[in-house]
Amino acid sequence: MTIKHTPGPWTIHKDYSRANYTVFDADGNYGDTSVETIDANAALIAAAPDLLQALNGMLQLFADTQDMEDYETVQFARAAVYKAVGA
């Protein structure tokens, strides 16, 4: 599978006066503005609630497993959930 969306991490600039959000790539650029990339970004954003729910479910499965906190992947997953929910 080829990733066509803007590579992360993304940062968001909020302009409340214009009710506008701008997403920047890791280098602080808007990223590729081709139709393919915009479509891929939109698909990723649309899938985000499902991805968050799936990740939360997986973390719940690991919640009762000893020593799972030692795994970097679990820590990364928890950080991603916190970032997604604004915690």
CSV table of C-alpha atoms in Angstrom, one decimal:
chain,number,residue,atom,x,y,z
A,1,MET,CA,0.0,0.0,0.0
A,2,THR,CA,1.4,3.4,-1.0
A,3,ILE,CA,0.9,6.2,1.4
A,4,LYS,CA,-0.3,9.2,-0.5
A,5,HIS,CA,-1.3,11.4,2.5
A,6,THR,CA,0.8,14.2,3.9
A,7,PRO,CA,3.4,12.5,6.1
A,8,GLY,CA,3.2,13.2,9.8
A,9,PRO,CA,3.6,14.4,12.4
A,10,TRP,CA,1.1,17.1,11.6
A,11,THR,CA,0.7,20.4,13.5
A,12,ILE,CA,-2.4,22.6,13.4
A,13,HIS,CA,-2.5,26.3,13.2
A,14,LYS,CA,-5.8,27.6,14.6
A,15,ASP,CA,-7.2,31.0,13.3
A,16,TYR,CA,-10.3,31.5,15.4
A,17,SER,CA,-11.0,34.9,13.9
A,18,ARG,CA,-11.6,33.2,10.5
A,19,ALA,CA,-12.8,29.9,11.9
A,20,ASN,CA,-10.0,28.3,10.0
A,21,TYR,CA,-7.6,25.5,10.8
A,22,THR,CA,-4.4,24.9,8.7
A,23,VAL,CA,-2.5,21.6,8.9
A,24,PHE,CA,1.2,21.6,8.4
A,25,ASP,CA,3.6,18.7,7.8
A,26,ALA,CA,6.7,17.9,9.9
A,27,ASP,CA,8.7,20.5,8.1
A,28,GLY,CA,6.1,23.3,8.6
A,29,ASN,CA,4.9,23.2,5.0
A,30,TYR,CA,1.3,22.8,3.7
A,31,GLY,CA,2.6,19.7,2.0
A,32,ASP,CA,1.6,18.5,-1.4
A,33,THR,CA,-1.6,20.1,-2.7
A,34,SER,CA,-2.3,17.7,-5.5
A,35,VAL,CA,-5.8,16.3,-5.7
A,36,GLU,CA,-4.4,12.8,-4.8
A,37,THR,CA,-2.8,14.0,-1.6
A,38,ILE,CA,-5.8,16.1,-0.6
A,39,ASP,CA,-8.1,13.1,-1.2
A,40,ALA,CA,-5.7,10.9,0.8
A,41,ASN,CA,-5.6,13.4,3.7
A,42,ALA,CA,-9.4,13.6,3.7
A,43,ALA,CA,-9.7,9.8,3.7
A,44,LEU,CA,-7.3,9.7,6.7
A,45,ILE,CA,-9.2,12.3,8.6
A,46,ALA,CA,-12.5,10.6,7.9
A,47,ALA,CA,-11.1,7.3,9.2
A,48,ALA,CA,-9.7,8.9,12.3
A,49,PRO,CA,-12.7,8.2,14.6
A,50,ASP,CA,-12.6,4.5,13.6
A,51,LEU,CA,-8.9,4.3,14.0
A,52,LEU,CA,-9.2,5.9,17.5
A,53,GLN,CA,-11.9,3.4,18.5
A,54,ALA,CA,-9.8,0.5,17.2
A,55,LEU,CA,-6.7,1.7,19.0
A,56,ASN,CA,-8.6,2.2,22.3
A,57,GLY,CA,-10.0,-1.3,21.9
A,58,MET,CA,-6.6,-2.8,21.4
A,59,LEU,CA,-5.2,-0.9,24.4
A,60,GLN,CA,-8.1,-2.3,26.5
A,61,LEU,CA,-7.1,-5.8,25.4
A,62,PHE,CA,-3.6,-5.2,26.7
A,63,ALA,CA,-4.7,-3.5,29.9
A,64,ASP,CA,-4.7,-6.7,31.9
A,65,THR,CA,-1.5,-8.0,30.4
A,66,GLN,CA,1.5,-7.8,32.7
A,67,ASP,CA,4.5,-5.7,31.6
A,68,MET,CA,2.8,-4.3,28.5
A,69,GLU,CA,3.7,-0.8,29.7
A,70,ASP,CA,7.3,-1.8,29.0
A,71,TYR,CA,6.6,-1.9,25.2
A,72,GLU,CA,7.4,1.3,23.3
A,73,THR,CA,4.5,0.5,20.9
A,74,VAL,CA,2.0,0.6,23.8
A,75,GLN,CA,3.3,3.8,25.1
A,76,PHE,CA,3.2,5.3,21.6
A,77,ALA,CA,-0.4,4.1,21.1
A,78,ARG,CA,-1.4,5.7,24.4
A,79,ALA,CA,0.3,9.0,23.5
A,80,ALA,CA,-1.5,9.0,20.1
A,81,VAL,CA,-4.9,8.5,21.9
A,82,TYR,CA,-4.2,11.3,24.3
A,83,LYS,CA,-3.1,13.6,21.4
A,84,ALA,CA,-6.3,12.7,19.5
A,85,VAL,CA,-8.6,13.5,22.4
A,86,GLY,CA,-6.7,16.6,23.4
A,87,ALA,CA,-5.5,15.3,26.8
